[in-house]
CSV table of C-alpha atoms and ligand atoms in Angstrom, one decimal:
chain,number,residue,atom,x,y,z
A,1,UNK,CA,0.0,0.0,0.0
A,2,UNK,CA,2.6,2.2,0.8
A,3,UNK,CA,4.4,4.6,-1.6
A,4,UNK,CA,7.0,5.5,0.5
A,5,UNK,CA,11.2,5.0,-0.6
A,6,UNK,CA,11.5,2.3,1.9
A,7,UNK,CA,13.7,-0.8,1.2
A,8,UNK,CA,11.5,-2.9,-0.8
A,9,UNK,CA,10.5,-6.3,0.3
A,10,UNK,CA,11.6,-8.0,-2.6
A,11,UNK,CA,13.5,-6.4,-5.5
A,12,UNK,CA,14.1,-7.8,-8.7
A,13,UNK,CA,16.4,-5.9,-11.5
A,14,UNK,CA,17.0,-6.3,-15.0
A,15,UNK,CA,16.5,-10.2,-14.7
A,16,UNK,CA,17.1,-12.3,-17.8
A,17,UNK,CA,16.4,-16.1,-17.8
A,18,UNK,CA,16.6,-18.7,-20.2
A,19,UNK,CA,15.3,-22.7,-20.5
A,20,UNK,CA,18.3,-24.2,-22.0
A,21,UNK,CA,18.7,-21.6,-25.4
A,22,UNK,CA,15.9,-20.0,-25.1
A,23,UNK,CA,16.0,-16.3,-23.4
A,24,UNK,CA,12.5,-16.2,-22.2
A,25,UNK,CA,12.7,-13.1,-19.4
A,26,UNK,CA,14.4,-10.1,-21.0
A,27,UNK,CA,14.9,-8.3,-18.3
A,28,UNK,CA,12.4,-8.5,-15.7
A,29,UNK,CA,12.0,-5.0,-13.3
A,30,UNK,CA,9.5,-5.7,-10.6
A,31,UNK,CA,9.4,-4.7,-6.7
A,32,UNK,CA,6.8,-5.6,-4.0
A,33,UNK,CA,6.6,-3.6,-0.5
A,34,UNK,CA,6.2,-5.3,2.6
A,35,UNK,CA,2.2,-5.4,2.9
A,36,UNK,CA,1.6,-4.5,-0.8
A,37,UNK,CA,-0.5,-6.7,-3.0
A,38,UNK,CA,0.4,-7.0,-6.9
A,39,UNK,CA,-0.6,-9.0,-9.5
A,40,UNK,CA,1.3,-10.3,-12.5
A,41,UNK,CA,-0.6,-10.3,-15.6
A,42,UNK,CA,-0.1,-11.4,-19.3
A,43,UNK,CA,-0.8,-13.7,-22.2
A,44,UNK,CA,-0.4,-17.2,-22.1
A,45,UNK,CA,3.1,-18.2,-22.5
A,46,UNK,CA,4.9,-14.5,-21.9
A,47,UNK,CA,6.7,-15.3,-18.9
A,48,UNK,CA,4.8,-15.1,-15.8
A,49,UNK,CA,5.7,-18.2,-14.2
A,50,UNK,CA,9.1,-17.8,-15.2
A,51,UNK,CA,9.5,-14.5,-12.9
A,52,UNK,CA,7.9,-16.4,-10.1
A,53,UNK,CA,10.6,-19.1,-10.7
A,54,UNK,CA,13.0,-16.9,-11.0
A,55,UNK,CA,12.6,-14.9,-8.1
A,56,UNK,CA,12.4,-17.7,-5.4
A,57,UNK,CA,15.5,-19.4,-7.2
A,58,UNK,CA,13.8,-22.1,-9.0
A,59,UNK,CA,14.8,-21.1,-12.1
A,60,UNK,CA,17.6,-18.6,-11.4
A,61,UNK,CA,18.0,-15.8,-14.0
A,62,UNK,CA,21.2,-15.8,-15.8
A,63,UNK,CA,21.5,-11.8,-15.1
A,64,UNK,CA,20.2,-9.3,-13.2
A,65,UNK,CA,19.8,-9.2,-9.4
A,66,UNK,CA,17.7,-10.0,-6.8
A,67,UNK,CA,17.6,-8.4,-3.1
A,68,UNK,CA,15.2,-9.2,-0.3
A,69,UNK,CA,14.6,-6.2,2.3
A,70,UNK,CA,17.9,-4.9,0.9
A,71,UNK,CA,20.2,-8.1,0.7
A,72,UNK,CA,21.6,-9.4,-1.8
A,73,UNK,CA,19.9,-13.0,-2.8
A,74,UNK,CA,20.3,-13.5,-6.2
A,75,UNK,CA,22.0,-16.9,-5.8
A,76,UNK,CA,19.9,-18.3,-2.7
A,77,UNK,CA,18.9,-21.4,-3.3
A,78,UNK,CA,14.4,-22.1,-2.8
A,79,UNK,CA,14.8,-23.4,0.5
A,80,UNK,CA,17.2,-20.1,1.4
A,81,UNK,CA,14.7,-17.9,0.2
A,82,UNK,CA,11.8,-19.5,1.4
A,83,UNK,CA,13.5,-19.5,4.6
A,84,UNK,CA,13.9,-15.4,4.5
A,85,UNK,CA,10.4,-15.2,4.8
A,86,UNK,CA,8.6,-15.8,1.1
A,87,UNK,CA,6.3,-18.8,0.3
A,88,UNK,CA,5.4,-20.2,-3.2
A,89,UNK,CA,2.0,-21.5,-3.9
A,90,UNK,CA,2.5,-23.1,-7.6
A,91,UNK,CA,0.5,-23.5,-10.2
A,92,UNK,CA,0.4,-27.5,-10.1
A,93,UNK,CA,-0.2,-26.8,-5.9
A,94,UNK,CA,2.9,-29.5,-4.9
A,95,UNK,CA,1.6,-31.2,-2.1
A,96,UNK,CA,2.1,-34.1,-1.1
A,97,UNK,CA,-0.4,-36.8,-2.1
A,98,UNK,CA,0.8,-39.5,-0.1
A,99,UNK,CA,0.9,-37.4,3.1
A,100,UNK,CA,-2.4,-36.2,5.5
A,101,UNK,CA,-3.9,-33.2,5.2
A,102,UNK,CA,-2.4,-32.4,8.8
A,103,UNK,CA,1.1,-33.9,7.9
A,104,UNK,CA,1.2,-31.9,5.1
A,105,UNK,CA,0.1,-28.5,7.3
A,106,UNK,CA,2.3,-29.3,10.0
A,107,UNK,CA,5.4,-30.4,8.0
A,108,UNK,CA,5.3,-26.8,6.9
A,109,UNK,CA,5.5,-25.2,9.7
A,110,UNK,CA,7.9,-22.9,11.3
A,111,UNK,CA,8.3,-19.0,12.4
A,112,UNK,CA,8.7,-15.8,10.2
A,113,UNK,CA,12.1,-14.7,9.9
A,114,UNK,CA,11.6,-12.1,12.8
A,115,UNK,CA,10.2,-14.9,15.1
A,116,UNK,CA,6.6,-14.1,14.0
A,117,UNK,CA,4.3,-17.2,14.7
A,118,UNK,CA,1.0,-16.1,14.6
A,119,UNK,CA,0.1,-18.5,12.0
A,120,UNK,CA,-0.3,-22.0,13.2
A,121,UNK,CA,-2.6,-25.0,12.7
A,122,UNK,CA,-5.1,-23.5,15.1
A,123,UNK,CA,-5.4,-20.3,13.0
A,124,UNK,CA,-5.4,-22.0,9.1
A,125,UNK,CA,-8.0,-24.1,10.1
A,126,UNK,CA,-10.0,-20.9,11.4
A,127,UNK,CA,-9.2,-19.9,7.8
A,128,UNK,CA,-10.1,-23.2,6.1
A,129,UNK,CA,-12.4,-25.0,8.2
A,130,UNK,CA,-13.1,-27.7,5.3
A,131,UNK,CA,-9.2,-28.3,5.6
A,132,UNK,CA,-10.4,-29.1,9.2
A,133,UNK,CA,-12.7,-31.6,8.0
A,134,UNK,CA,-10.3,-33.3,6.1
A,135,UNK,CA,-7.5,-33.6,8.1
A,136,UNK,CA,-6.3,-37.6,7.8
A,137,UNK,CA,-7.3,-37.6,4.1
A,138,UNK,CA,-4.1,-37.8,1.6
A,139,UNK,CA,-3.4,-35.1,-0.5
A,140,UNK,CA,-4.7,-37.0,-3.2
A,141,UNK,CA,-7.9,-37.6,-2.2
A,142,UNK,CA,-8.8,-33.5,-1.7
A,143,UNK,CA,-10.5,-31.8,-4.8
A,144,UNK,CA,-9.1,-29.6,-6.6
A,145,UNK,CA,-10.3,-26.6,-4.4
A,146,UNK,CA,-9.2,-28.8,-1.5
A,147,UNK,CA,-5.8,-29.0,-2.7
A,148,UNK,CA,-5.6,-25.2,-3.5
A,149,UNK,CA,-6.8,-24.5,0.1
A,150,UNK,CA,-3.8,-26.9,1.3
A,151,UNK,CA,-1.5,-25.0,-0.6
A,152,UNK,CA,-2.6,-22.0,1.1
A,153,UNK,CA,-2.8,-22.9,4.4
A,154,UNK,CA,0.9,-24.6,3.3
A,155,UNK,CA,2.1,-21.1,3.1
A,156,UNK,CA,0.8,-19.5,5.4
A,157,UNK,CA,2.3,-21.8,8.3
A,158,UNK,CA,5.6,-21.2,7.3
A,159,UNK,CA,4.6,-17.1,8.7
A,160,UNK,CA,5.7,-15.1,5.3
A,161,UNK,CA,5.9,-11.8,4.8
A,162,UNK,CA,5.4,-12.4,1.0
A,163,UNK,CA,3.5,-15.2,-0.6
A,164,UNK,CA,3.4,-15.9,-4.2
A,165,UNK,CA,0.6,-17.3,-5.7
A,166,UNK,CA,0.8,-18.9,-9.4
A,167,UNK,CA,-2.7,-19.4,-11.5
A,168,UNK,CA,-4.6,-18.5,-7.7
A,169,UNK,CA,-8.0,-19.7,-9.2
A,170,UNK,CA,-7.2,-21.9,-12.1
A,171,UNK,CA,-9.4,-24.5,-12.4
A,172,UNK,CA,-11.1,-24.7,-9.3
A,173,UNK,CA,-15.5,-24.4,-9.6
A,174,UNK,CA,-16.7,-20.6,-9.1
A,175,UNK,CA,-17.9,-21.1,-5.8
A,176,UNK,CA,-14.7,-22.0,-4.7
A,177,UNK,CA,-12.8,-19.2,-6.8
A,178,UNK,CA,-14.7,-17.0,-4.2
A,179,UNK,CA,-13.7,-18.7,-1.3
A,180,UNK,CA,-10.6,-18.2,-2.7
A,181,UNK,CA,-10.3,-14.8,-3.3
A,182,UNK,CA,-12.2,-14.3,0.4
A,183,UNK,CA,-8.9,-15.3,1.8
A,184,UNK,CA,-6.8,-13.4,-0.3
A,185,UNK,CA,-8.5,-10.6,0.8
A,186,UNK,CA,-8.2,-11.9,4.6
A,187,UNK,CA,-4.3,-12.1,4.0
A,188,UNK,CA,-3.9,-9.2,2.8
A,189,UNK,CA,-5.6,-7.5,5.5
A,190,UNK,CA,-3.3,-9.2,8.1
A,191,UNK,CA,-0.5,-7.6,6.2
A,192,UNK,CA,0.9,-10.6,4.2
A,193,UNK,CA,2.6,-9.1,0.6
A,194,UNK,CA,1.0,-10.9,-2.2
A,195,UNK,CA,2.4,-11.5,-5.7
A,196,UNK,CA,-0.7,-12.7,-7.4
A,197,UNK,CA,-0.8,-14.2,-11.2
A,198,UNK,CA,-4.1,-15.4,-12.2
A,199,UNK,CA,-6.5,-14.7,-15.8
A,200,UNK,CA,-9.7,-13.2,-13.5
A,201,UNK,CA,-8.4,-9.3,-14.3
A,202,UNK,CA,-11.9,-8.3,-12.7
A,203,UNK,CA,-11.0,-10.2,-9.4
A,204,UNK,CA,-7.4,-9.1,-9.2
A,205,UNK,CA,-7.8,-5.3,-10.0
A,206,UNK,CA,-10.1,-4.1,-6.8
A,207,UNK,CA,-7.9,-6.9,-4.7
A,208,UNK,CA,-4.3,-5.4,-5.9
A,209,UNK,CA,-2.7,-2.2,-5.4
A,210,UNK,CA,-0.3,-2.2,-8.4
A,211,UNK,CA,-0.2,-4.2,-11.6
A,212,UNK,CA,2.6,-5.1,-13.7
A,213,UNK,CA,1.9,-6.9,-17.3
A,214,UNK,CA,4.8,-8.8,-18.8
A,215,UNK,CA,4.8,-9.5,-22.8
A,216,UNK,CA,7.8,-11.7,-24.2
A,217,UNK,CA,9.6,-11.7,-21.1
A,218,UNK,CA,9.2,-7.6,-20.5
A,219,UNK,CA,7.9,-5.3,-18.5
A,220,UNK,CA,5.3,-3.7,-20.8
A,221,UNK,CA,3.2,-1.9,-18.2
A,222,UNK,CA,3.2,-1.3,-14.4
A,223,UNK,CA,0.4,0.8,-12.5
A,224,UNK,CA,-2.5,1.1,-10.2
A,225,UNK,CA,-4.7,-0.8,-10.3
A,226,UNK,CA,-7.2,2.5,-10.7
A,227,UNK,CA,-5.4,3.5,-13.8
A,228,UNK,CA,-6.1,-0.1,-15.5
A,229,UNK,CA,-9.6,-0.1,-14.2
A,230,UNK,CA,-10.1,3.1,-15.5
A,231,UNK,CA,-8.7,2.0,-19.1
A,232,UNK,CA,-9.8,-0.5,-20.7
A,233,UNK,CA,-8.1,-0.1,-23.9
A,234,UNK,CA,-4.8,-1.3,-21.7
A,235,UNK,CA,-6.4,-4.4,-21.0
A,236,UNK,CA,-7.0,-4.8,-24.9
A,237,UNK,CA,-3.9,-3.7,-25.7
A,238,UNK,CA,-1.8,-5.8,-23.2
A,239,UNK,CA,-4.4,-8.7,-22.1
A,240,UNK,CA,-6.5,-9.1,-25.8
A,241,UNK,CA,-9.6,-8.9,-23.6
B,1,ATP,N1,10.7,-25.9,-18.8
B,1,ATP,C1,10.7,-25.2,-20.0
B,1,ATP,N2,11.5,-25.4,-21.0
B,1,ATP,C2,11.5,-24.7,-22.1
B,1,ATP,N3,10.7,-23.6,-22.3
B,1,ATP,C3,9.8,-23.3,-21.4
B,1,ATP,C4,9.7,-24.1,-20.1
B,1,ATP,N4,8.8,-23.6,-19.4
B,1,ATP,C5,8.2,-22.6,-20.1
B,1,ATP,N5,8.8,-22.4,-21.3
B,1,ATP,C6,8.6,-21.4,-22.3
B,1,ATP,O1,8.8,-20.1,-21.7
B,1,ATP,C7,7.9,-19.2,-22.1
B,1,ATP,C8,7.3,-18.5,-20.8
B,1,ATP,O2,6.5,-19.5,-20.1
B,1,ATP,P1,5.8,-19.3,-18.8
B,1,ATP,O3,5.4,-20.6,-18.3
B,1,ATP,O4,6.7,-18.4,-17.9
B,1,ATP,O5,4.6,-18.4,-19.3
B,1,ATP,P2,3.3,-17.9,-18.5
B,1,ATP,O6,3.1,-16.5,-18.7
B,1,ATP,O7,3.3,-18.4,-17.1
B,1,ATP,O8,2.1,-18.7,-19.3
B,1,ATP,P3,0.7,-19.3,-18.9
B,1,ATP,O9,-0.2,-18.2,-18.8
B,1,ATP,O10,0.4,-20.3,-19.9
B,1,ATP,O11,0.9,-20.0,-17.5
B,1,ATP,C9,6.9,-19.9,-23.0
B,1,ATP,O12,7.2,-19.7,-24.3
B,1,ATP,C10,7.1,-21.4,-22.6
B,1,ATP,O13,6.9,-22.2,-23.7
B,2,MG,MG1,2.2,-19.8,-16.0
């Protein structure tokens, strides 16, 4: 929310990342303060889930730079970043199938990087009481809003300043999309950054305070969300809808 100069919570500059040959991010600007909420948008295929990747070190960009609160972390590893306080949920979920619905909550967690713990299984099941309901089912035997809601509750355990969600509502029924977007709202008013891709522009816009679309692998636009609700003709001209 805020628009002050403080340090950014995360901080990526001038990132370029490839898959083998091909140079897919051509350098990638993008920075998140601590308690903002922003959404990535584009096309299919222009690079989105490649920023994600690339900023929690999954797939490392070959340049450009990375800092968290300030500090260098360009070469952290996913379990170093994680660990400084930023949680992935990914597009294909990643739970476990073979685990419980409590093994796989209480696997996860562990306290913020200041010692913050005020998210624990007590608290996620507040937030998710069907997860509650569930709790000695495997992974694999949730639904697909189930498993989306793991995820979630996943992250959250782990006490982040910064989740990052991939595809938030993809695939899941529309009853559950709002459920969905009822906790996004719920985590953002605790404070929790968000980095939010997903195709429902009309949900994301009133949700996020900024917007960044990425086209090929760049930066093509970046705004409030008041200016891209107020002109459509961007979403035409970035989003072809
Ligand atoms: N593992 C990979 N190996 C090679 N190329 C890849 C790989 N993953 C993605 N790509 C390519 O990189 C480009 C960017 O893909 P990315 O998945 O980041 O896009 P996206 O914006 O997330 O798309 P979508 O909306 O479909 O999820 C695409 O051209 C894609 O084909
Ligand atoms: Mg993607």
């Amino acid at each position: 929310m805020s628009t002050s100069s403080a340090t950014p919570l995360l901080q990526a500059e001038g990132l370029h990342t490839y898959y083998g040959d091909s140079h897919i991010l051509r350098g990638i600007d993008l920075s998140i303060e601590a308690g903002e909420t922003v959404s990535l948008m584009g096309r299919n295929g222009m690079g989105k889930t490649t920023t994600l990747r690339s900023l929690i070190g999954l797939t490392p960009p070959r340049r450009g730079r990375i800092t968290i609160r300030g500090k260098e972390s360009t070469r952290l590893n996913t379990h170093q970043v994680i660990r400084q306080g930023i949680a992935f949920v990914p597009e294909d979920r990643g739970i476990f199938p073979n685990l419980s619905v409590l093994e796989n909550l209480t696997m996860a967690a562990r306290t913020g990087p200041d010692g913050r713990d005020e998210w624990n299984l007590d608290r996620v099941l507040e937030l998710f009481p069907r997860l509650g309901q569930r709790l000695t089912n495997m992974g694999n035997q949730l639904s697909g809003g189930e498993q989306q809601m793991l995820t979630i509750a996943r992250a959250l355990m782990t006490n982040p300043d910064l989740i990052i969600l991939d595809e938030a509502t993809e695939g899941l029924a529309p009853l559950i999309r709002l459920e969905i977007w009822v906790v996004i709202r719920h985590i953002k008013s605790t404070g929790i950054a968000s980095i939010i891709v997903d195709k429902d522009i009309n949900a994301l816009l009133p949700i996020c305070d900024r917007n960044y679309i990425i086209n090929k692998g760049e930066v093509v636009y970046h705004g409030r969300s008041r200016e891209l609700l107020e002109n459509p003709e961007l979403h035409k001209q970035y989003l072809g809808v």
